[in-house]
Coordinates of C-alpha atoms in Angstrom, one line a residue:
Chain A
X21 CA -79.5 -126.9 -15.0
X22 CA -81.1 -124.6 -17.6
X23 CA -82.9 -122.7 -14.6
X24 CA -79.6 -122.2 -13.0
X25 CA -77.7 -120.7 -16.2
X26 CA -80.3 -118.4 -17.1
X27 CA -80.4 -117.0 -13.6
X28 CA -76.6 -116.8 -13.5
X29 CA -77.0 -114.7 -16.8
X30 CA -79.8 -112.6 -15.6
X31 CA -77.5 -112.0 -12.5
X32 CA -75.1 -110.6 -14.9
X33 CA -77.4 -108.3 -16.1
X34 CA -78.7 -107.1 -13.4
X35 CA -76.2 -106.1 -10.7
X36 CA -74.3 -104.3 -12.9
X37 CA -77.0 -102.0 -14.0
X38 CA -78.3 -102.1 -10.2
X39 CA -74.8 -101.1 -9.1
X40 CA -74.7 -98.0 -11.7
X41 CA -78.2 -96.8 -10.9
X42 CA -76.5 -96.7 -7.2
X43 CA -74.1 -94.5 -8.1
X44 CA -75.7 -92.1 -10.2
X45 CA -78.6 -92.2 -8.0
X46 CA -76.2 -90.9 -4.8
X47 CA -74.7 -88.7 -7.4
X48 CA -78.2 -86.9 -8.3
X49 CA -78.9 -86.9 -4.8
X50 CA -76.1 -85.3 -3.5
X51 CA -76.2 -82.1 -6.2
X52 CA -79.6 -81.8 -5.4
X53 CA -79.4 -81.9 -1.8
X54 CA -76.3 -79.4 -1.6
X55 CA -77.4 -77.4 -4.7
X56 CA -73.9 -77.9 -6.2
X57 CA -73.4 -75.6 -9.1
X58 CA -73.3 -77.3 -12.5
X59 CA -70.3 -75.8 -13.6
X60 CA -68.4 -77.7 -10.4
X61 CA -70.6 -80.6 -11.0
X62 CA -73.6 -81.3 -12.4
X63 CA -76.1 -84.1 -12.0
X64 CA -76.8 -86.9 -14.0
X65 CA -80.1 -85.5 -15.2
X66 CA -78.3 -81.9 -15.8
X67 CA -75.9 -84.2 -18.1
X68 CA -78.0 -86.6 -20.1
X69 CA -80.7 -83.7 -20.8
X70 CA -77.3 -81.5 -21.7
X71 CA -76.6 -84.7 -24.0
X72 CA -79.8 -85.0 -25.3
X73 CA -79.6 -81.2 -26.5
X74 CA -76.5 -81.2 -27.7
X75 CA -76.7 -84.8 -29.7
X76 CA -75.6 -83.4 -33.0
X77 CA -73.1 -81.8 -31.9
X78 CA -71.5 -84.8 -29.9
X79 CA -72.2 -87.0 -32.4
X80 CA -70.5 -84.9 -35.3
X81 CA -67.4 -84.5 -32.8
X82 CA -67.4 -88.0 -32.2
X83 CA -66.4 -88.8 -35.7
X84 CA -63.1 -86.7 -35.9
X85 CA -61.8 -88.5 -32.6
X86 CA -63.2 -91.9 -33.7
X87 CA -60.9 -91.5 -36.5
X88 CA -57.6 -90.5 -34.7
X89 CA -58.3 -93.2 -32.3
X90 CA -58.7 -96.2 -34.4
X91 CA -56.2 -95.3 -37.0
X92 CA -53.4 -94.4 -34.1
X93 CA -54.3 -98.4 -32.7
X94 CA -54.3 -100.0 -36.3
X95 CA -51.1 -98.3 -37.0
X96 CA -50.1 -99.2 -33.6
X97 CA -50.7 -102.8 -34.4
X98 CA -49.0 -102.8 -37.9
X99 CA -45.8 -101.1 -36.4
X100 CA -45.6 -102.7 -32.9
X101 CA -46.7 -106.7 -33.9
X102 CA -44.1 -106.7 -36.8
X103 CA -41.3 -105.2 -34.6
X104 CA -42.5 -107.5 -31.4
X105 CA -41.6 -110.5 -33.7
X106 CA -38.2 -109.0 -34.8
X107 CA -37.3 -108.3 -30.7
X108 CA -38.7 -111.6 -30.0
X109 CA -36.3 -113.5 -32.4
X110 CA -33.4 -111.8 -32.3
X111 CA -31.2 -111.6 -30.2
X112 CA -29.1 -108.8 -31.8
X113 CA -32.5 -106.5 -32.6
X114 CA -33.6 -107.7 -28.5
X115 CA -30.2 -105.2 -27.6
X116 CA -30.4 -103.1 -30.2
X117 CA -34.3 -101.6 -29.8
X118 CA -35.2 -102.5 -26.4
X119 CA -33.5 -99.6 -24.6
X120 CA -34.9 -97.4 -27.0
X121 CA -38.4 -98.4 -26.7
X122 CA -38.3 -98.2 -22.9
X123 CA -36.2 -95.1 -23.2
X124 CA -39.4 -93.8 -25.4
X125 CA -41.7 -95.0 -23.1
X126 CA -40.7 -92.9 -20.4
X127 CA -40.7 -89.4 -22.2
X128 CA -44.6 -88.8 -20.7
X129 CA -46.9 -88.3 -24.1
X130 CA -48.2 -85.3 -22.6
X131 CA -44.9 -83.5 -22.4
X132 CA -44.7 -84.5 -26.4
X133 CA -48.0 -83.8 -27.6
X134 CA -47.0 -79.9 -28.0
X135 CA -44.3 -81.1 -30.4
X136 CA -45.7 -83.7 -32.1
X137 CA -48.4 -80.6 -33.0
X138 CA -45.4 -78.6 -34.2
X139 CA -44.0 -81.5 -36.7
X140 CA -47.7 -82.6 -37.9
X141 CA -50.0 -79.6 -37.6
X142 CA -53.1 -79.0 -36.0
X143 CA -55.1 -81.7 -38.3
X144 CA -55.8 -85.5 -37.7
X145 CA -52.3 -86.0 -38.2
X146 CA -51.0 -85.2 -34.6
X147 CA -53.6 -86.9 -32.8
X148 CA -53.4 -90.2 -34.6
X149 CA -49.5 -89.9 -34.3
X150 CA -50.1 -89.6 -30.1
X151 CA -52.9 -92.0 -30.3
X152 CA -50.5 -94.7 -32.2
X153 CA -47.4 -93.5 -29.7
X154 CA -49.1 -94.6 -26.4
X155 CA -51.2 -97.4 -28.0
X156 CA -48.1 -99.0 -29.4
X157 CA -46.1 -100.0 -26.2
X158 CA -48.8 -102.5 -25.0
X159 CA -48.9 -103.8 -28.5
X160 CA -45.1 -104.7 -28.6
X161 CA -44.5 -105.8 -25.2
X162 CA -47.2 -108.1 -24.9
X163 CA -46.4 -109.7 -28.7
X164 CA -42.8 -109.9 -27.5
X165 CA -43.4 -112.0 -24.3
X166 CA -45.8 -113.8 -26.1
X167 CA -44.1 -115.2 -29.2
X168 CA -41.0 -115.8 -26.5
X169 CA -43.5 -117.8 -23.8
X170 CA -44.3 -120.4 -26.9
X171 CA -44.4 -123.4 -24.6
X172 CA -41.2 -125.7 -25.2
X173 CA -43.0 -128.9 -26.1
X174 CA -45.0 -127.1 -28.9
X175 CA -41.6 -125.9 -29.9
X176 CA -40.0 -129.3 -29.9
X177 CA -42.7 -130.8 -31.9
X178 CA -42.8 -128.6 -34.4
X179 CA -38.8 -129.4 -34.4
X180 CA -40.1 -132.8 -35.0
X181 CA -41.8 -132.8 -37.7
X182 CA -39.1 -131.1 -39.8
X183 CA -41.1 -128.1 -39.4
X184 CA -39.1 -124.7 -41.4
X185 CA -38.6 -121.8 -39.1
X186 CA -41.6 -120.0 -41.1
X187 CA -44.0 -122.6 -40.5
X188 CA -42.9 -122.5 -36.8
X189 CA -43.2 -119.2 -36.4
X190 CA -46.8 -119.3 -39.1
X191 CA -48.4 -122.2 -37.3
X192 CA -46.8 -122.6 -33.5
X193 CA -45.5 -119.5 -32.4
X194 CA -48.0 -116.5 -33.3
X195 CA -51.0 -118.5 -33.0
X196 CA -49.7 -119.4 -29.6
X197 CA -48.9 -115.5 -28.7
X198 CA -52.3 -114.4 -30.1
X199 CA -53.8 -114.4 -26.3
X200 CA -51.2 -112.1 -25.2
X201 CA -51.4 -110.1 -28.3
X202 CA -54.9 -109.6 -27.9
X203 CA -54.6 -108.5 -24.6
X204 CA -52.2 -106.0 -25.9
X205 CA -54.7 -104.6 -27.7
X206 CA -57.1 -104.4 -26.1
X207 CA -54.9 -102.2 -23.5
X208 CA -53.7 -100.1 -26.4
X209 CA -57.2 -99.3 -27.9
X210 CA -58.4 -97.7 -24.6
X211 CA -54.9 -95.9 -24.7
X212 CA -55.5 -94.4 -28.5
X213 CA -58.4 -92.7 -27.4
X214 CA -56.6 -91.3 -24.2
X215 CA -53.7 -90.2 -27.4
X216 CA -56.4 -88.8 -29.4
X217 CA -57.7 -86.8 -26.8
X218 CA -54.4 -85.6 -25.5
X219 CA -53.5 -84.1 -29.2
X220 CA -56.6 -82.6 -29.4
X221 CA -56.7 -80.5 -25.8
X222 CA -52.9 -79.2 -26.9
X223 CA -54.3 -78.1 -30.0
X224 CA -57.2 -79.0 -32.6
X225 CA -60.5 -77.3 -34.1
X226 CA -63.0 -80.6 -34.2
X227 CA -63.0 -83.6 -31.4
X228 CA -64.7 -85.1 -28.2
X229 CA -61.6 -83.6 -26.6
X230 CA -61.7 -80.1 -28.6
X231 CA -65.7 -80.2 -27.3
X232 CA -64.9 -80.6 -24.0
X233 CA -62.6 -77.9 -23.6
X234 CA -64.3 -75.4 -25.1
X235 CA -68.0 -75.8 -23.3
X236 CA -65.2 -75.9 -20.1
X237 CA -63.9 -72.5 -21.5
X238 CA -67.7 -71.7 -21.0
X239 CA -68.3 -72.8 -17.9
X240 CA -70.9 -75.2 -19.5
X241 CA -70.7 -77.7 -17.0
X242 CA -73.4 -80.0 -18.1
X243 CA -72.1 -80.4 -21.8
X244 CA -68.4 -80.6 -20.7
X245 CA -69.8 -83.7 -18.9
X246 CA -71.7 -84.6 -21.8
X247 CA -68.4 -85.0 -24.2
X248 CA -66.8 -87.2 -21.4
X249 CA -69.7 -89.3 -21.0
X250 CA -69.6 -89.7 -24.7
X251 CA -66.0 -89.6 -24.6
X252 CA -66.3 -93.1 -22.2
X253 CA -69.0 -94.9 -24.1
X254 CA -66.3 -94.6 -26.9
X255 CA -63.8 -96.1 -25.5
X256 CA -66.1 -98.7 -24.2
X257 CA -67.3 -99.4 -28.0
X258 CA -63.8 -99.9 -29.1
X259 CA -63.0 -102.2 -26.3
X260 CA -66.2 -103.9 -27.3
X261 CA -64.7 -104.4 -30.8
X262 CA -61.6 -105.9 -29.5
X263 CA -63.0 -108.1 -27.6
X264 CA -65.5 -109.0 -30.6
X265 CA -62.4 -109.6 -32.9
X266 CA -60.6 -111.6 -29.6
X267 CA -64.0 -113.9 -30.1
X268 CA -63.1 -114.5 -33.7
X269 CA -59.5 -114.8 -33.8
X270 CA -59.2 -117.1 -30.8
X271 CA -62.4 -119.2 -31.0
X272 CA -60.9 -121.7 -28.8
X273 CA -60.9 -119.2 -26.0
X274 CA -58.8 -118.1 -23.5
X275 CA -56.3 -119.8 -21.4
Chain B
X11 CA -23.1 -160.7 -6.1
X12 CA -22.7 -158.8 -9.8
X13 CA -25.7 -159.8 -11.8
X14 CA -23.9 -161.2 -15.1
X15 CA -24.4 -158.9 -18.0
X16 CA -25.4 -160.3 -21.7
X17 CA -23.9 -157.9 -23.7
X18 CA -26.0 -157.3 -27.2
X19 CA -24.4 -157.8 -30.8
X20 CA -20.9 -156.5 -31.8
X21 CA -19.9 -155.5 -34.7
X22 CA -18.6 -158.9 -35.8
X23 CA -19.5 -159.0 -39.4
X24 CA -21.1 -154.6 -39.8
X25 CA -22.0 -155.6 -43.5
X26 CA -24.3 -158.4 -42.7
X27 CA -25.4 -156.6 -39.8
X28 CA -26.5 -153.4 -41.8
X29 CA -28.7 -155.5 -43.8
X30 CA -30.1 -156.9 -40.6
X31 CA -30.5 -154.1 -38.3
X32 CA -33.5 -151.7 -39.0
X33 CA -31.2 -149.2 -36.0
X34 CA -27.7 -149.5 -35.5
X35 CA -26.3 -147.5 -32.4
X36 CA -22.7 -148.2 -31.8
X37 CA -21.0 -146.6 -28.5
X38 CA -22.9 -143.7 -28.6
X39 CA -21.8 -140.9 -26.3
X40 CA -23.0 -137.9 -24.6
X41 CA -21.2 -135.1 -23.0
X42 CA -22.0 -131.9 -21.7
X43 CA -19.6 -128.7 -20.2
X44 CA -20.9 -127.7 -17.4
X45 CA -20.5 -124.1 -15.6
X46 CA -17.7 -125.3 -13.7
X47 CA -16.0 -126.5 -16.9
X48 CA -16.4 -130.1 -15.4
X49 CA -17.4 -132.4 -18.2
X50 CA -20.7 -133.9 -17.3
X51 CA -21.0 -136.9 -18.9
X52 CA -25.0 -138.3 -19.7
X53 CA -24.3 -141.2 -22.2
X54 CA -21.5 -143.3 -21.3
X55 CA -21.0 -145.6 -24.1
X56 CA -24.7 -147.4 -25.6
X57 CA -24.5 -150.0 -28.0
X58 CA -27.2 -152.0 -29.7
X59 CA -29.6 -153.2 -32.5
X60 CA -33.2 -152.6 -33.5
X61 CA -34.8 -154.5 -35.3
X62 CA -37.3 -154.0 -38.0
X63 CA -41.1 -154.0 -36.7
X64 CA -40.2 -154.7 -32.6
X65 CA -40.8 -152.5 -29.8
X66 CA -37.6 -151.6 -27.9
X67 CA -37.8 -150.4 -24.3
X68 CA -35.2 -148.0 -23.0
X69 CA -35.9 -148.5 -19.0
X70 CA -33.9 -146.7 -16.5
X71 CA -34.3 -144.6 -13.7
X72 CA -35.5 -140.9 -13.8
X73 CA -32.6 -138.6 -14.9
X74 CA -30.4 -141.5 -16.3
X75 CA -30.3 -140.3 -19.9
X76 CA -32.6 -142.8 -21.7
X77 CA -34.8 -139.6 -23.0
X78 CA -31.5 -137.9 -23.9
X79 CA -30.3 -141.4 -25.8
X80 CA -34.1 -141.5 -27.7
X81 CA -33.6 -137.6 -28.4
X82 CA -30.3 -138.6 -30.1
X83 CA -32.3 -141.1 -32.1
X84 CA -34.8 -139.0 -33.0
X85 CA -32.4 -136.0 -34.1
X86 CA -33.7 -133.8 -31.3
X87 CA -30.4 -133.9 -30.0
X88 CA -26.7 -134.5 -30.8
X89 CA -24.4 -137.3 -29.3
X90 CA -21.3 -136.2 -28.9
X91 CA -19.7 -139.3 -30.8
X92 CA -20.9 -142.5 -31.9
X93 CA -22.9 -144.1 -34.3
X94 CA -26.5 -143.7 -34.6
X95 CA -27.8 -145.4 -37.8
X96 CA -31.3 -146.0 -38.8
X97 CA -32.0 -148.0 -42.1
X98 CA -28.5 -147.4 -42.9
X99 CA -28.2 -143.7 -42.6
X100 CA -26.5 -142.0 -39.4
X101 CA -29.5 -139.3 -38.0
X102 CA -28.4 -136.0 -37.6
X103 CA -31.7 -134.2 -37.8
X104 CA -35.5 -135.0 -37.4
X105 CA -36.2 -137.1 -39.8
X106 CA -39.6 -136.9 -42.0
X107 CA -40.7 -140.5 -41.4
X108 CA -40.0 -140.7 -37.8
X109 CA -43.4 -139.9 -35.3
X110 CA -42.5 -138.6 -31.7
X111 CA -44.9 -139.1 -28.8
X112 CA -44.3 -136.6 -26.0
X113 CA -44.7 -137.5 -22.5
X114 CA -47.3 -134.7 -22.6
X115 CA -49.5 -134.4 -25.4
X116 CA -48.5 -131.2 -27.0
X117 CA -51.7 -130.2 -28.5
X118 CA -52.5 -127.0 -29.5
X119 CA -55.3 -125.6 -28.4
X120 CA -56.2 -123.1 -31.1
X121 CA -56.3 -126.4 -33.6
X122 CA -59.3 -129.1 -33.4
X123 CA -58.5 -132.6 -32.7
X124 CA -58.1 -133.2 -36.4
X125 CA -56.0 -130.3 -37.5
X126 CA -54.0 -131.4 -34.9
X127 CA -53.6 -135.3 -35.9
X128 CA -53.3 -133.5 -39.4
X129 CA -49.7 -131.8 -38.7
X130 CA -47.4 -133.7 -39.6
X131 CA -48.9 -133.6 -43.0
X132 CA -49.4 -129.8 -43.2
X133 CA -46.3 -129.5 -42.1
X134 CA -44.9 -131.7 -45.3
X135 CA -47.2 -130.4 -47.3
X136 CA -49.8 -133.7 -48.2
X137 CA -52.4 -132.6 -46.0
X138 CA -54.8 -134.3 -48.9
X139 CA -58.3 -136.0 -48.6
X140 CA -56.0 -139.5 -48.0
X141 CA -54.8 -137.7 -45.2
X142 CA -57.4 -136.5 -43.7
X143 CA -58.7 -140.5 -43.9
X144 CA -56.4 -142.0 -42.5
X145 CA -56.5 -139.6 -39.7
X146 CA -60.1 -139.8 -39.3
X147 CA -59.1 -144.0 -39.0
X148 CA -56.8 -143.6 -36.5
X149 CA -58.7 -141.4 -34.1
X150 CA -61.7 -144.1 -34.6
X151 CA -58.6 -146.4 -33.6
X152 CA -57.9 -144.8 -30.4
X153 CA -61.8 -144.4 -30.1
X154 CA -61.8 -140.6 -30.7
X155 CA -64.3 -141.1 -33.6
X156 CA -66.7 -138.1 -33.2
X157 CA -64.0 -136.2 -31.2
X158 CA -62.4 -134.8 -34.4
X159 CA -64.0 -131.4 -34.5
X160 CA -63.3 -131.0 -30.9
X161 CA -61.0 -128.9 -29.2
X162 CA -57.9 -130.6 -27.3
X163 CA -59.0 -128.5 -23.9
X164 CA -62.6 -130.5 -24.4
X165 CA -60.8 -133.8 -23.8
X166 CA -59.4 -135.2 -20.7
X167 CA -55.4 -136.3 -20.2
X168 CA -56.2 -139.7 -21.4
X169 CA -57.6 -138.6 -24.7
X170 CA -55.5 -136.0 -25.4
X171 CA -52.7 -138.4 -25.1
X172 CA -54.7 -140.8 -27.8
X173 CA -55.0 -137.6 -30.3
X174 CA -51.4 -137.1 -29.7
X175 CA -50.5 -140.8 -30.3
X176 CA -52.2 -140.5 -33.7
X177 CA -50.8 -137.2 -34.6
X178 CA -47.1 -139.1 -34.1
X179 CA -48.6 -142.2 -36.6
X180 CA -50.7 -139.7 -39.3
X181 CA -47.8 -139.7 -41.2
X182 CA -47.1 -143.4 -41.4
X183 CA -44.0 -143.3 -40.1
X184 CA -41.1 -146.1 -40.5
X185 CA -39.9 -145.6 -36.8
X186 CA -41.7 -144.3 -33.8
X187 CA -40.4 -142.8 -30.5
X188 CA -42.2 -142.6 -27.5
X189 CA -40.8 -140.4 -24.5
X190 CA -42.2 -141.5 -21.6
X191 CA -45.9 -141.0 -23.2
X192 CA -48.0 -142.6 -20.4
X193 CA -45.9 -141.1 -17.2
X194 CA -48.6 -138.3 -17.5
X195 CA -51.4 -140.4 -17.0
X196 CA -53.3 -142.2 -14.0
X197 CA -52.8 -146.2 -13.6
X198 CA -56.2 -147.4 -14.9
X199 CA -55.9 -145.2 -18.0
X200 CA -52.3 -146.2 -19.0
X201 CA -53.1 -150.1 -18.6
X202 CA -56.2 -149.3 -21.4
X203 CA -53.2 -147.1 -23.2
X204 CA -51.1 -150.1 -23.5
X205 CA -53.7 -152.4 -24.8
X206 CA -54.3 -149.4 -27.2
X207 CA -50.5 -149.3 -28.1
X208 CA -50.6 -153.2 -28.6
X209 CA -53.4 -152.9 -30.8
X210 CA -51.3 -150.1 -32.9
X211 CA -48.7 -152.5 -33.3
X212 CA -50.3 -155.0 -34.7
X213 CA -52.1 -152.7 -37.2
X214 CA -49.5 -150.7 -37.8
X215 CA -46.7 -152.9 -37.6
X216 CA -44.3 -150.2 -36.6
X217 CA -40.9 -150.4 -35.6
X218 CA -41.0 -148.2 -31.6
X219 CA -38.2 -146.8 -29.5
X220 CA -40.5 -146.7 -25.7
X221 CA -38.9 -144.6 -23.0
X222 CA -40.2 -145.8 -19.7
X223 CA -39.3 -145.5 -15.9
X224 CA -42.0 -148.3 -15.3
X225 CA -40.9 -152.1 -15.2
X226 CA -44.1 -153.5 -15.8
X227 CA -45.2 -151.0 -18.7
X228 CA -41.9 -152.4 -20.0
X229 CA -41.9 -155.8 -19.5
X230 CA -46.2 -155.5 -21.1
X231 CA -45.4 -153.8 -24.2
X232 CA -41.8 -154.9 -25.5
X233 CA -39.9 -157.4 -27.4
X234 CA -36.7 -156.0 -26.0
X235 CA -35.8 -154.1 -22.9
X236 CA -32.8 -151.8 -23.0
X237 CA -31.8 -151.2 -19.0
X238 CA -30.2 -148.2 -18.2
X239 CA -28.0 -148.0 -15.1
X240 CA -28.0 -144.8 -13.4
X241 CA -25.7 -141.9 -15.1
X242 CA -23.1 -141.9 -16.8
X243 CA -26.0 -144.4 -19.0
X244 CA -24.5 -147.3 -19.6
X245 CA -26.2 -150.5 -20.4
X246 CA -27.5 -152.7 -17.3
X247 CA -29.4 -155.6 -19.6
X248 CA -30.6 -156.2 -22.6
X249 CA -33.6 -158.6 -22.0
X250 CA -35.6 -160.3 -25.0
X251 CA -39.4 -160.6 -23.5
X252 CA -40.4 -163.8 -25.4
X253 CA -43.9 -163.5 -24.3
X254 CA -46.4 -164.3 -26.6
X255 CA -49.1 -162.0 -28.3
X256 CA -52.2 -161.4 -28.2
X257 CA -50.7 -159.7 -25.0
X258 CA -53.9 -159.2 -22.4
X259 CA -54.3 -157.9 -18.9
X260 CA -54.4 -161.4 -17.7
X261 CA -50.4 -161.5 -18.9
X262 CA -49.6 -159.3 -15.9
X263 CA -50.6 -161.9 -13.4
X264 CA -48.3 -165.2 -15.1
X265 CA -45.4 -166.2 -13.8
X266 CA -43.4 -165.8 -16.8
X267 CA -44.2 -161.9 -17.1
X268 CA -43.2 -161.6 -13.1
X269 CA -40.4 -163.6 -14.1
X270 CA -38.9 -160.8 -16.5
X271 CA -39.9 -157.9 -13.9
X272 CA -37.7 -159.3 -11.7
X273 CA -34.8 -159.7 -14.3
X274 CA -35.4 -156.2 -15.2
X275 CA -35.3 -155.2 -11.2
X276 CA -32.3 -156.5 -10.3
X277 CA -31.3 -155.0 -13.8
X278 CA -32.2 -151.2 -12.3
X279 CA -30.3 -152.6 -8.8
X280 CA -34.2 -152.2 -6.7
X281 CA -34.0 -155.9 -5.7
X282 CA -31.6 -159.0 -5.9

């Protein structure tokens, strides 16, 4: 039995990394065999020795973008979980902002990014205000149609016991929503760094995304590559977190 | 041949009654307006008395309005008119001493088996060490001891059932309803559920409203069975089940309990 788990786990482990190695391997192989030029693509190797040069310098950049990113989702979270719960209850606020956070969802953020620059400047400003613009949809529709899919017998219980509507909604209905709310998130913190990055190629002087289009601008293949790589394991890391926070929040797990 | 109908107590004397009667119901009524703006009528006219510490049956087929009568009772729902009295007061919303069973168990799975026995009293706000005692005796009375810290998605239907049978009771409560609460369950665990509910009874001494589609769950566990005829509800027989406690499994077998499913049968119209 204990054989058998720790197989299944080294399993785990392993064909993920073996698939990886695959790729990159066919990747290295293929620039080598055709001599592609860096600047179109450049190995794996060409990248990570890139990265290894250039650590500093990615790691500095890393910070500005971190920021944007994580303050665009937490804002995210405090504005869209709040207003999720008004949609959700009302009926009235249901009509009243639902058209208009479709209707906002549609404008594509790339188109607004320019103006969004214009109204907050070229600081961490714009960037966190795209970041929290495209993180916050996910965060609001997947509250929404979780405090509304409270199943009915949890809702009639609470009924009950004499339960008040805050105690419903306290102890039935967002503990009940918090799978779908962390799922939310978990979509929008992948999307903030996408914002971030968006606000800083329209217009920024520090960033992964400020990095990357400058060593393009230079035809530095290898370091352009470098910033998305880095750009990737961020993104990665903040999922990571979600998910670490999905493990605290909802230690009953998932359902 | 029309089986003859004993029709329960009127209201010959209501004074002496209302000290009598723990529940008074008195031609209660349900309607509903339907799309068509045809009036669908669920409750036709249901009158009759609980009494203090027995366990009334409410048997009828599926869809006949006995949960919608109990939901009445419990304040769940509204009848349209009629009188629905318990220790003297007409119910018009859940009441803080009533305990509800579900037919399913209604757990919530973020919550361990105790916090979940425990609402009731979070919920009024005495969530206290007494509480937490006498929750921790009732799960070792449905033999959940050691299950407390567990979470409801650990158990299987059986048990869950048990921790919601002692979330309904945590609370001590003067009257408890049961919808249906074994339906869920497979044969062999809702005969050891009834011993269980026996058990409760006697322990608790508490005065039960049991919603039931099952004649011989019926006939097992109650001092009086309601029969509901099919809808509009309307009342097919009231039956006293004289049979003696300590009810056992051996029960089912006796003449005398076959006896009363038959009554209750040709109550439902499945036999003559």
């Amino acid at each position: 039995m204990r054989l058998r788990t720790s197989i299944r786990t080294l399993e785990s482990i392993v064909y993920p990394i073996a698939g990886m190695v695959a790729v990159l391997a066919l990747w290295q192989g293929y620039v080598w065999a055709f001599a592609v030029n860096p600047i179109v693509l450049p190995s794996p190797l060409a990248i990570a020795r890139a990265t290894a040069a250039n650590h500093e310098i990615l790691l500095s950049q890393t910070w500005p973008t971190l920021r944007e990113s994580v303050y665009g989702f937490v804002l995210a979270l405090l504005v869209g979980i709040p207003l999720a719960v008004c949609v959700a209850n009302s009926r009235i606020l249901n009509l009243t902002f639902y058209p208009i956070l479709i209707a906002t969802q549609s404008i594509p953020k790339v188109a607004v990014a320019p103006i969004i620059l214009v109204w907050f400047g070229i600081g961490m400003e714009s960037k966190l205000v795209i970041a929290f613009l495209v993180a916050f949809f996910p965060v609001v529709v997947d509250t929404a149609t979780g405090l509304k899919a409270t199943p009915a017998g949890l809702l009639e219980l609470a009924r009950s016991v004499s339960a008040s509507p805050s105690q419903t909604f306290w102890k039935v209905q967002f503990p009940a929503a918090m799978p779908f709310i962390i799922s939310g998130a978990k979509v929008a913190v992948t999307l903030a760094v996408i914002g971030a990055v968006i606000g800083e190629f329209v217009g920024s002087n520090e960033g992964l995304g400020n990095l990357l289009l400058s060593a393009n601008a230079q035809l530095d293949g290898p370091l352009a590559w470098a910033a998305l790589v880095w750009l990737s394991v961020l993104g990665i890391v903040l999922f990571f977190v979600v998910v670490a926070a999905e493990r605290v929040l909802m230690p009953w797990g998932h359902h | 041949m029309l089986a003859q109908v004993p029709q329960p107590m009127t209201d010959s004397s209501p004074a002496a009654e209302a000290a009598r009667a723990f529940g008074r119901f008195r031609n209660v009524h349900q309607e509903f307006l339907q799309d068509d703006s045809k009036r669908l009528v669920a409750i036709e006219d249901i009158s009759f008395d609980l009494k203090e510490g027995t366990l009334v049956s409410l048997l009828g087929p599926s869809g006949c309005g006995k949960t919608s009568f109990l939901k009445i009772v419990a304040g769940l729902a509204e009848a349209t008119y009629g009188v629905v009295e318990i220790r003297g007061r007409q119910v018009t919303r859940p009441q803080p001493d009533f305990g509800f069973v579900f037919q399913q168990a209604n757990l919530m799975p973020w919550r361990t088996v105790l916090d979940n026995v425990l609402f009731p009293m979070e919920i009024q706000r005495r969530k206290d060490a007494a509480a937490k005692r006498r929750a921790m005796e009732l799960l070792e009375l449905v033999g959940l001891a050691g299950f407390e810290n567990a979470r409801p998605s650990q158990l299987s239907g059986g048990m869950q059932q048990r921790a919601a049978l002692c979330r309904a009771l945590v609370h001590a409560p003067k009257l408890l309803l049961m919808d249906e609460p074994f339906g869920a369950l497979d044969e062999l665990t809702r005969m050891e559920m009834h011993d269980l509910l026996l058990e409760i009874r006697r322990v608790t001494n508490a005065t039960t409203l049991f919603v039931t589609h099952s004649i011989s769950e019926a006939v097992y566990l109650s001092d009086v069975i309601v029969a509901f005829s099919k809808r509009p509800a309307r009342i097919a027989d009231y039956i006293e089940v004289d049979l003696p406690y300590p009810r056992t499994p051996a029960l089912r077998y006796e003449t005398a309990f076959t006896d009363f499913e038959h009554r209750a049968g040709i109550a439902l119209g499945i036999t003559r």
